[in-house]
Every structure is written in C-alpha cells, then in structure tokens.
PDB file of C-alpha atoms in Angstrom:
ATOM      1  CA  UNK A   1      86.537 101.511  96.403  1.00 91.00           C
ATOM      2  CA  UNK A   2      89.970 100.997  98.357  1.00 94.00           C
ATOM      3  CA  UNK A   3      89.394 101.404 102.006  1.00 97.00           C
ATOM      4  CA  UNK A   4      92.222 101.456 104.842  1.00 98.00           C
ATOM      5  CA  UNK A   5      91.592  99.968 108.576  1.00 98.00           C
ATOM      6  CA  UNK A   6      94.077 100.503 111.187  1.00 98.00           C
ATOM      7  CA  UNK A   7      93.785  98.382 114.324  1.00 98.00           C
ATOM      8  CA  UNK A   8      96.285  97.615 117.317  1.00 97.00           C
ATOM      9  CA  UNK A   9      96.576  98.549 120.803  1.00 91.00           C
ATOM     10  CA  UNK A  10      95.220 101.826 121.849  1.00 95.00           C
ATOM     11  CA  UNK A  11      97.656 101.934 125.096  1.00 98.00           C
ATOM     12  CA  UNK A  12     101.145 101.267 125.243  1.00 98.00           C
ATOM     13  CA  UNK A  13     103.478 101.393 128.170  1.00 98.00           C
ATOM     14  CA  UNK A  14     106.455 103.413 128.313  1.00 98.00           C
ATOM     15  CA  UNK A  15     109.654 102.063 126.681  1.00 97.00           C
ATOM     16  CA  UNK A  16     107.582  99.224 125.348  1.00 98.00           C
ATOM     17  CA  UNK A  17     106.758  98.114 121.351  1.00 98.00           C
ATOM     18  CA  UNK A  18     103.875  99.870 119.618  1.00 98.00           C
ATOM     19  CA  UNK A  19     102.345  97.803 117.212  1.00 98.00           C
ATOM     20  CA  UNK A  20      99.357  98.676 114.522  1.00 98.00           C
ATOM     21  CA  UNK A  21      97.876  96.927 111.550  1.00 98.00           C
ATOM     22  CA  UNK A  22      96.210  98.538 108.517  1.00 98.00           C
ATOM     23  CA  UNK A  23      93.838  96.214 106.687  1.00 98.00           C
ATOM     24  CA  UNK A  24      93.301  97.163 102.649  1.00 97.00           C
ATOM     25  CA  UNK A  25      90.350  96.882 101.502  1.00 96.00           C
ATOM     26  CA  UNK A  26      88.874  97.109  97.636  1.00 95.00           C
ATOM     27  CA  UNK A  27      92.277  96.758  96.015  1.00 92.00           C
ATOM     28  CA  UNK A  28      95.531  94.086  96.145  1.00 93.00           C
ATOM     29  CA  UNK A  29      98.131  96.128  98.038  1.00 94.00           C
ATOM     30  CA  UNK A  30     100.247  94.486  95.704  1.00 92.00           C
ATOM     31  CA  UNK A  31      99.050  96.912  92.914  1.00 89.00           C
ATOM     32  CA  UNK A  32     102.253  98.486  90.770  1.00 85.00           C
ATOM     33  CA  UNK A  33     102.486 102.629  91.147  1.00 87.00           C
ATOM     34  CA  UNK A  34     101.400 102.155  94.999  1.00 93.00           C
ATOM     35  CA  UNK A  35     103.412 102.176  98.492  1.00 96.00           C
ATOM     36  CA  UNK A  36     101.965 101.970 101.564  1.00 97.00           C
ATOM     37  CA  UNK A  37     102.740 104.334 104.033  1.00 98.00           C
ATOM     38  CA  UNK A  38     101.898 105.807 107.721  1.00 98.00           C
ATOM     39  CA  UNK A  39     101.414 109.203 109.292  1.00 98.00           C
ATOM     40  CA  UNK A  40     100.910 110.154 113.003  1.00 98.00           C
ATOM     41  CA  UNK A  41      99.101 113.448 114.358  1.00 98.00           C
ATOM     42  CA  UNK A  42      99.970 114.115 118.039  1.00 98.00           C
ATOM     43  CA  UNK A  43      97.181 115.878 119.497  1.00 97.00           C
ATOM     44  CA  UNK A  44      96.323 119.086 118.714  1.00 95.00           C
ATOM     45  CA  UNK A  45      99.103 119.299 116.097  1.00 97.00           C
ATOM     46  CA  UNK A  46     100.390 118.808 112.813  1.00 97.00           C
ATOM     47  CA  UNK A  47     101.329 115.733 110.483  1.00 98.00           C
ATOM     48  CA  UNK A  48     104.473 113.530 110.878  1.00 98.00           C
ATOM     49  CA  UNK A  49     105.347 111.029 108.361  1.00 98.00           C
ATOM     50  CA  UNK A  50     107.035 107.796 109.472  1.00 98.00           C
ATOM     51  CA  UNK A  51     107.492 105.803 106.574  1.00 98.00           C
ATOM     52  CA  UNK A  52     106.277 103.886 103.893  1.00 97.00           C
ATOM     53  CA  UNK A  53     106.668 100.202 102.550  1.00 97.00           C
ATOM     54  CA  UNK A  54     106.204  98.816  98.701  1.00 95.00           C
ATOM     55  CA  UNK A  55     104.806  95.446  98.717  1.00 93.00           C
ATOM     56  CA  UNK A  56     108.245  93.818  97.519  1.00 93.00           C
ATOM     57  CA  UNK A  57     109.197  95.023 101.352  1.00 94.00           C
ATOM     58  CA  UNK A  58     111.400  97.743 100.056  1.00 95.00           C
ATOM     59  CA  UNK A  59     111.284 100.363 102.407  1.00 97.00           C
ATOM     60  CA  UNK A  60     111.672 104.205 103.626  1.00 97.00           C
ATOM     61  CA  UNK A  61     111.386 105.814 106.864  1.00 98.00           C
ATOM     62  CA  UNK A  62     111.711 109.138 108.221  1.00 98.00           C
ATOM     63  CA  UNK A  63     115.456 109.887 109.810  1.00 97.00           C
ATOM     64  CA  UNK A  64     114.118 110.583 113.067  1.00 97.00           C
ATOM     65  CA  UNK A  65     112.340 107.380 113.501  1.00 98.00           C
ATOM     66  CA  UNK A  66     114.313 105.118 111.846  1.00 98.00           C
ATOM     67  CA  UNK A  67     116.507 103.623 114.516  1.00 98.00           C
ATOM     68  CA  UNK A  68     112.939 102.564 116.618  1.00 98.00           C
ATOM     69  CA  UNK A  69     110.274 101.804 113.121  1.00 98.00           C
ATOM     70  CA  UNK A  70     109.871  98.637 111.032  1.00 98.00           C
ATOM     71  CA  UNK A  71     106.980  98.368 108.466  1.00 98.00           C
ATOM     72  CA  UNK A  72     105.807  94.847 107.364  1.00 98.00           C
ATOM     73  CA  UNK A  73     103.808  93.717 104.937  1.00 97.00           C
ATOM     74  CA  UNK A  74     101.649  90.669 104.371  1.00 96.00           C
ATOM     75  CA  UNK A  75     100.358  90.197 101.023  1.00 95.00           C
ATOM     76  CA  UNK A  76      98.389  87.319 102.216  1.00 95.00           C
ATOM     77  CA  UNK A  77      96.470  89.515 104.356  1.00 97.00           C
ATOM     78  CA  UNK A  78      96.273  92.526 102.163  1.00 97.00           C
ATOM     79  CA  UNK A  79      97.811  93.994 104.900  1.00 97.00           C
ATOM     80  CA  UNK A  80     100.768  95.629 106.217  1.00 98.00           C
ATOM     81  CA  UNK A  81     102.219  96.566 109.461  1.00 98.00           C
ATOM     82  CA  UNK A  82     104.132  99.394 111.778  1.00 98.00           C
ATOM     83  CA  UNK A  83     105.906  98.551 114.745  1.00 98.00           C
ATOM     84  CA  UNK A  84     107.715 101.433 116.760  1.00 98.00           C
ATOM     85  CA  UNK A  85     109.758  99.909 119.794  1.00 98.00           C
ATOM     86  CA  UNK A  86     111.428 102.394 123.097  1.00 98.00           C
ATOM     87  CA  UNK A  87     107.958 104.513 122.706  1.00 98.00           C
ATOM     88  CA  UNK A  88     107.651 107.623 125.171  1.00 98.00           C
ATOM     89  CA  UNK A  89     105.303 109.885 125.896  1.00 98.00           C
ATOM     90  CA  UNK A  90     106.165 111.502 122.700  1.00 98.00           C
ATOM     91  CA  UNK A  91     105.005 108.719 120.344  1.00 98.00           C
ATOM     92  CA  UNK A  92     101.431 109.340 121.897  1.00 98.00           C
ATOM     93  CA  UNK A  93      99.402 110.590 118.533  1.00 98.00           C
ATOM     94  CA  UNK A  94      96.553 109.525 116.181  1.00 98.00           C
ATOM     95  CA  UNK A  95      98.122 107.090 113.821  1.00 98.00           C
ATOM     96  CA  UNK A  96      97.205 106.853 110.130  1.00 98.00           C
ATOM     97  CA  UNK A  97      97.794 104.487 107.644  1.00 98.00           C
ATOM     98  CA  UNK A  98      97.538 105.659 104.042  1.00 98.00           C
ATOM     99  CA  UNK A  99      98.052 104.720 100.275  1.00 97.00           C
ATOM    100  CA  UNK A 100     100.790 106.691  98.511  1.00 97.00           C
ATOM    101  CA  UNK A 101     100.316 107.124  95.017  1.00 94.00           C
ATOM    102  CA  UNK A 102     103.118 107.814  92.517  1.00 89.00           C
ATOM    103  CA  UNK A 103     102.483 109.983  89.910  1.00 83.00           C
ATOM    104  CA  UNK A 104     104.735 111.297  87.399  1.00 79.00           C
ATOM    105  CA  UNK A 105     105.677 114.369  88.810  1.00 76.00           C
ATOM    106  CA  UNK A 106     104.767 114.209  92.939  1.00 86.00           C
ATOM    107  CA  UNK A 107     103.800 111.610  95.194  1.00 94.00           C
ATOM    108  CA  UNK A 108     100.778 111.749  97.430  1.00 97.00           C
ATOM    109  CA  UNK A 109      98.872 110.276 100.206  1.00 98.00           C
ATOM    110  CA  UNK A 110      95.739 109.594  98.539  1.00 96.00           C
ATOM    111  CA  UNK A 111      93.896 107.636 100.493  1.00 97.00           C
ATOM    112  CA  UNK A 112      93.961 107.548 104.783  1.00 98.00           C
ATOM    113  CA  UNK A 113      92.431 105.031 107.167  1.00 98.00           C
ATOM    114  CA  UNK A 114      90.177 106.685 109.603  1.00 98.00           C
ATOM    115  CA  UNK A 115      93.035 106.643 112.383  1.00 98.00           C
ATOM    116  CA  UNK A 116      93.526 105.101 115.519  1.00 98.00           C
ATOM    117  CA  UNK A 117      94.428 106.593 118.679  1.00 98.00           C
ATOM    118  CA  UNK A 118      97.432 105.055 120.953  1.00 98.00           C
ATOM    119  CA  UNK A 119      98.398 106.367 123.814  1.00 98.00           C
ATOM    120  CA  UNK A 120     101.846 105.931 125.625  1.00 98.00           C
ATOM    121  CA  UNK A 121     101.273 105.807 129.197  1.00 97.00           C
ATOM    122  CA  UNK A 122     102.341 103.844 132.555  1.00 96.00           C
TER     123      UNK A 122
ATOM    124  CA  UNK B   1     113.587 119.502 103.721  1.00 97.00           C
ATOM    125  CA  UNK B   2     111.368 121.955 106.114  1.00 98.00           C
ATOM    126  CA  UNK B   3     107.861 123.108 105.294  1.00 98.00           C
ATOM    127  CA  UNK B   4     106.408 126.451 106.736  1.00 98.00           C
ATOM    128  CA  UNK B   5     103.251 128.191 105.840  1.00 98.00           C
ATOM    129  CA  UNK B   6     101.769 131.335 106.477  1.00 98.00           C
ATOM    130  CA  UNK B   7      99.223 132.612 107.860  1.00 98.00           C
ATOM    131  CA  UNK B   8      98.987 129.514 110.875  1.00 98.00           C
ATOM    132  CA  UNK B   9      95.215 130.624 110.881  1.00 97.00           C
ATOM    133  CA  UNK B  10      92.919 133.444 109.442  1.00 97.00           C
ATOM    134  CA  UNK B  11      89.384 134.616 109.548  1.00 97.00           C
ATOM    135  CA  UNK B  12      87.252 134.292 106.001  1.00 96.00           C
ATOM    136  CA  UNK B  13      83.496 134.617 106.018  1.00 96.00           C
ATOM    137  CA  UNK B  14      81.189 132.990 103.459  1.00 96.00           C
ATOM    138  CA  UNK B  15      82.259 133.713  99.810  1.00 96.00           C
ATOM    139  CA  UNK B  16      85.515 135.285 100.297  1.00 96.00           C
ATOM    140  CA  UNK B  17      88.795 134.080  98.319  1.00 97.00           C
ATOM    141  CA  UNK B  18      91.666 132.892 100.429  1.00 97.00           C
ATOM    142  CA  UNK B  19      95.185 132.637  99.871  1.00 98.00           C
ATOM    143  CA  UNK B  20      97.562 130.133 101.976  1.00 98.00           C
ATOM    144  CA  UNK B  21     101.278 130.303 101.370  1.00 98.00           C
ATOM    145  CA  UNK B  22     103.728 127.302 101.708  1.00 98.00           C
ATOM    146  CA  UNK B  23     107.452 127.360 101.610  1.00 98.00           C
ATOM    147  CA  UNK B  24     110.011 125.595 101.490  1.00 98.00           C
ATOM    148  CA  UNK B  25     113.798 125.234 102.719  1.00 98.00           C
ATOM    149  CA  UNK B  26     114.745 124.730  99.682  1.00 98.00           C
ATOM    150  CA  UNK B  27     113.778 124.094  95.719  1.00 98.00           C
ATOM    151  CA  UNK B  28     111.866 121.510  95.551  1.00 97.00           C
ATOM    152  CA  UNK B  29     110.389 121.690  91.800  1.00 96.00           C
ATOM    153  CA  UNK B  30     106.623 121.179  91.955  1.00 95.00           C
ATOM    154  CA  UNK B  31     106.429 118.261  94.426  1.00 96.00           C
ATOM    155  CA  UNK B  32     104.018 119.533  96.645  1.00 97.00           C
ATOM    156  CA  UNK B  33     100.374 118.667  97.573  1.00 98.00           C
ATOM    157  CA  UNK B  34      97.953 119.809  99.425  1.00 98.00           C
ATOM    158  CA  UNK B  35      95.384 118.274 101.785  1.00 98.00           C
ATOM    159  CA  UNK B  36      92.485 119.368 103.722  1.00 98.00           C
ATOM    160  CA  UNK B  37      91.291 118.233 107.324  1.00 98.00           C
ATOM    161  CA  UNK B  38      88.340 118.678 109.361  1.00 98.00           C
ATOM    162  CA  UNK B  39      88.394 118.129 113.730  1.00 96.00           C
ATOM    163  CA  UNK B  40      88.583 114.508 113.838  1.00 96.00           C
ATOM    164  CA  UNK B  41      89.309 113.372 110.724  1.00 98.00           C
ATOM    165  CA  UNK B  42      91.683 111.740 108.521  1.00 98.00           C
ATOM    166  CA  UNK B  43      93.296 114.412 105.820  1.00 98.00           C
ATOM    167  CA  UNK B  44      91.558 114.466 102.392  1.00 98.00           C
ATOM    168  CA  UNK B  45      93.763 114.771  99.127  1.00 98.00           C
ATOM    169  CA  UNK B  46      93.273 118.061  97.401  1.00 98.00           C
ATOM    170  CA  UNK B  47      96.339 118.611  94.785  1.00 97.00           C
ATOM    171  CA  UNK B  48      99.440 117.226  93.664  1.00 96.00           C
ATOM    172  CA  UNK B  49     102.384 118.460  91.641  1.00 95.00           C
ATOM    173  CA  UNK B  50     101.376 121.733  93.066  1.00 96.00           C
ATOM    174  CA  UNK B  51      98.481 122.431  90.607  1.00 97.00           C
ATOM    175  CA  UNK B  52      96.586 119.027  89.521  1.00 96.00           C
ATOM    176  CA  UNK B  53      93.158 119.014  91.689  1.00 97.00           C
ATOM    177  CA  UNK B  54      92.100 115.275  92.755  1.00 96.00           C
ATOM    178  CA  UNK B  55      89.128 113.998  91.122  1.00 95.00           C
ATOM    179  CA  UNK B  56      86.441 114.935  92.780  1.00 96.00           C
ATOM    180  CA  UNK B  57      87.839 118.371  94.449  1.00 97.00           C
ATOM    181  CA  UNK B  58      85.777 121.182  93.831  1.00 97.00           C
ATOM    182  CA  UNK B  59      87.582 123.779  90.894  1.00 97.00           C
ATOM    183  CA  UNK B  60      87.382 126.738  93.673  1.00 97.00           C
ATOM    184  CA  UNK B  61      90.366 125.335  95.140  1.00 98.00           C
ATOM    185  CA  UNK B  62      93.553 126.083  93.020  1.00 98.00           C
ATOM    186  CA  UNK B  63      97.446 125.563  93.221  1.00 98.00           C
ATOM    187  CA  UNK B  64     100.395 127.260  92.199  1.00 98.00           C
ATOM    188  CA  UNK B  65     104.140 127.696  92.204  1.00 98.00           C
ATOM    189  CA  UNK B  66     107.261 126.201  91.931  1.00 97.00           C
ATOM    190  CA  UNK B  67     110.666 126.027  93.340  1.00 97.00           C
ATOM    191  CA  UNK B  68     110.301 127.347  96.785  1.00 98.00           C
ATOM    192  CA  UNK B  69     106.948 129.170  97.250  1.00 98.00           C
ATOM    193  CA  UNK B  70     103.905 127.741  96.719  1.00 98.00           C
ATOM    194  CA  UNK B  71      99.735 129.124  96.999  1.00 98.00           C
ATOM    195  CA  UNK B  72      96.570 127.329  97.642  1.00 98.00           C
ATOM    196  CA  UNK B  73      93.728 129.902  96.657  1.00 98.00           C
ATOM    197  CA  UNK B  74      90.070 129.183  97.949  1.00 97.00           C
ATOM    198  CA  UNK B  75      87.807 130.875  95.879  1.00 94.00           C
ATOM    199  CA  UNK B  76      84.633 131.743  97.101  1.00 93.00           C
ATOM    200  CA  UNK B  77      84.316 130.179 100.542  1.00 96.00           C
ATOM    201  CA  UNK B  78      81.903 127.402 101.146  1.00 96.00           C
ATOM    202  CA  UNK B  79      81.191 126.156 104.436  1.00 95.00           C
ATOM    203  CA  UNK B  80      82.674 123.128 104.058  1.00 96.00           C
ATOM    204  CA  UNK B  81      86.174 124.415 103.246  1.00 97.00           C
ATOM    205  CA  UNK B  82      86.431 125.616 106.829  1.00 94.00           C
ATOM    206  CA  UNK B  83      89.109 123.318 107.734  1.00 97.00           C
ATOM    207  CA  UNK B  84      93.209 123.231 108.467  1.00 98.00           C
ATOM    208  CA  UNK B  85      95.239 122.582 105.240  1.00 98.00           C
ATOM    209  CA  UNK B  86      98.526 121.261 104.874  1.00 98.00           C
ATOM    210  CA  UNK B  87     101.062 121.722 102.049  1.00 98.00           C
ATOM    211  CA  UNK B  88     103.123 118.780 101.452  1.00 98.00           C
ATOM    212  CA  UNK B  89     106.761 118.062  99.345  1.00 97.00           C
ATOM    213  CA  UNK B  90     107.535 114.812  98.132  1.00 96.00           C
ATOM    214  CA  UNK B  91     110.774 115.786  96.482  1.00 96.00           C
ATOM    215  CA  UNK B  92     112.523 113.894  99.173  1.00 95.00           C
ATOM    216  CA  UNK B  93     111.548 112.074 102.115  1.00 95.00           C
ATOM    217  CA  UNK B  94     107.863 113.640 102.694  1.00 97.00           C
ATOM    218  CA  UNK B  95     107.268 116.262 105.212  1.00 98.00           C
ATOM    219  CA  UNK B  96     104.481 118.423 106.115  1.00 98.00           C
ATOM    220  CA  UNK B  97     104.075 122.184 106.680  1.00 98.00           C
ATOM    221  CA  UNK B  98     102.499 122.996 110.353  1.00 98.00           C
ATOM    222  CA  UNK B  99      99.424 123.798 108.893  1.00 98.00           C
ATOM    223  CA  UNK B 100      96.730 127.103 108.689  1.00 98.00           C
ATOM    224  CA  UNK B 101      93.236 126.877 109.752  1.00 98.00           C
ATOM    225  CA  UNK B 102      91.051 128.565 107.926  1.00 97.00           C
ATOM    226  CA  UNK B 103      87.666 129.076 110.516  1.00 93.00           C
ATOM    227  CA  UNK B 104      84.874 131.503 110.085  1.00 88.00           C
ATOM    228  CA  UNK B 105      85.031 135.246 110.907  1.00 88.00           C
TER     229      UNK B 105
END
C-alpha cells in the first residue's frame, strides 16, 4: 500500500529557503501514469496547489509560486523534494505531499502524506 | 481557472441528503474531483471526472455535471461524512474551490 512521508524543518526564518522531503513508500515513484505533486493548507483555510514533478524531472508549478518553487526528485531515494526560497509569513501552512494520478479523463490527488507543519517566523 | 462553491457551510442532521455546488470560471469539461477532509487531516479522494467514486467511497456520495457547474450529493448523512469538501478542476493547472463544511445541525 503506497504511503507518503513528508519531513523537513518545521520553522523557517523570514526571507530564508523552505525545504521538505516526501518519502514514498509501497510503490517506485518511478511508476508510468503517476506525478508527484504538493499542496499547502494555511491555517484555518483552504487548499493551494504548488506543483507537481514526473520522475523524468519534468515539471509544473502554480504561476504564483513559480518564480520562488523547485521540486526535485531522487529516484534513488524514492523520494522527491520542494524547496520554496524568499518565504514570508504567508508561506506559513500545513504542507502536503501527494500522488497525482492520471486518468483518462481528470487528474487527481489520490493519495496525501499526513502533512507537516512549517512555520515562517523570526 | 477559479473555483467557487456554494453553500461555504450548512447544517444537515443524521440521514438527510445534501447538495454542494461547485463552479467554475469557465468550461472546464468534466475535470473535476472531489475530496473530503476531516480537522487535522490530510484530504481523502472521493471522485474524479466529476462522477467516478474512488474505490472504496461509499455509493451515498454522488457527482455530477459538466462544463461549468458541478454537484456533490450526500445521500443519507452518516456521521462520518461530517467534514469540509473541496471540488477540484484539473483541466488546467489544478486549483481548488474554498471549500463547504458540512457540520451537524
């Protein structure tokens, strides 16, 4: 059964680089019809994505992140990786990693990682 | 492309059906899903291509639509379905609607 781990630092200092893992479990993340993505909550409201990464490296991010987000991956590992550089106050949220599953007419998030709290804050 | 959804929350006891309408800014076929979350947890997968349940997702919960509007219908309200849900479209770079929290009257 896949699984999804996020880890990284919980606190972050203003204007500095957030960084986060998200360890896959149960499955090769290089598995074809599969990209692997992540999704941030800010508390008490709603879901943003920021972008998602296929495990040839080809990527997408959201428009409003882009200029500050690179996603990694490290098939080694079975693992890939969001950093998110300049980070305010704003970027404070519940970050999720999650499996995005093409199907022939949609694309969902199928499968989350339990989330991981960071915090931007002097 | 911009997701909205209405009502943001509503009242349901116990065996009711609920309806939860998402829209969008523009046509976006029948790329939309819908997921369910519970206070301080990750978002479970409930539907894709606006009417195919997940394995594993009880048949009370239903999708419809296409184009621009969009319904997730709750029939017969269990206790666990008291939860937010969030519509989804994945016609072009994914974004989510704000939500509606369903809680207990």
């Amino acid at each position: 059964q896949l699984q999804l781990q996020e880890s990284g630092s919980g606190l972050v200092k203003p204007s500095q680089t957030l960084s986060l893992t998200c360890a896959v479990s149960g499955d090769s993340i290089s598995s074809a019809g599969y990209s692997w993505s992540w999704i941030r909550q800010p508390p008490g409201k709603g879901l943003e994505w920021i972008g998602y990464i296929y495990h040839s490296g080809s990527t997408s991010y959201n428009p409003s992140l882009e200029s500050r987000v690179t996603m990694s991956v490290d098939k080694s590992k079975n693992q890939f990786s969001l950093k998110l550089t300049s980070v305010t106050a704003a970027d404070t949220a519940v970050y999720y990693c999650a499996r995005r599953l093409e199907y022939a007419f949609s694309a969902a998030f199928d499968i989350w990682g339990q989330g991981t709290m960071v915090t931007v804050s002097s | 492309i911009q997701m909205t959804q209405s009502p943001s929350s509503l009242s349901a006891s116990v065996g009711d059906s609920v309806t939860i309408t998402c829209r969008s800014s523009q046509s976006i076929s029948r790329f939309l899903n819908w997921y369910q979350q519970k206070p301080g947890k990750a978002p479970k997968f409930l539907i894709h291509g606006a009417s195919r349940l997940q394995g594993g997702v009880p048949s009370r919960f239903s999708g419809s639509g296409s184009g621009t509007d969009f319904t997730l219908t709750i029939s017969s309200l269990q206790p666990d379905d008291f939860a937010t849900y969030y519509c989804q479209q994945s016609y072009s770079t994914p974004t989510f609607g704000p939500g509606t929290k369903v809680h207990i009257k």
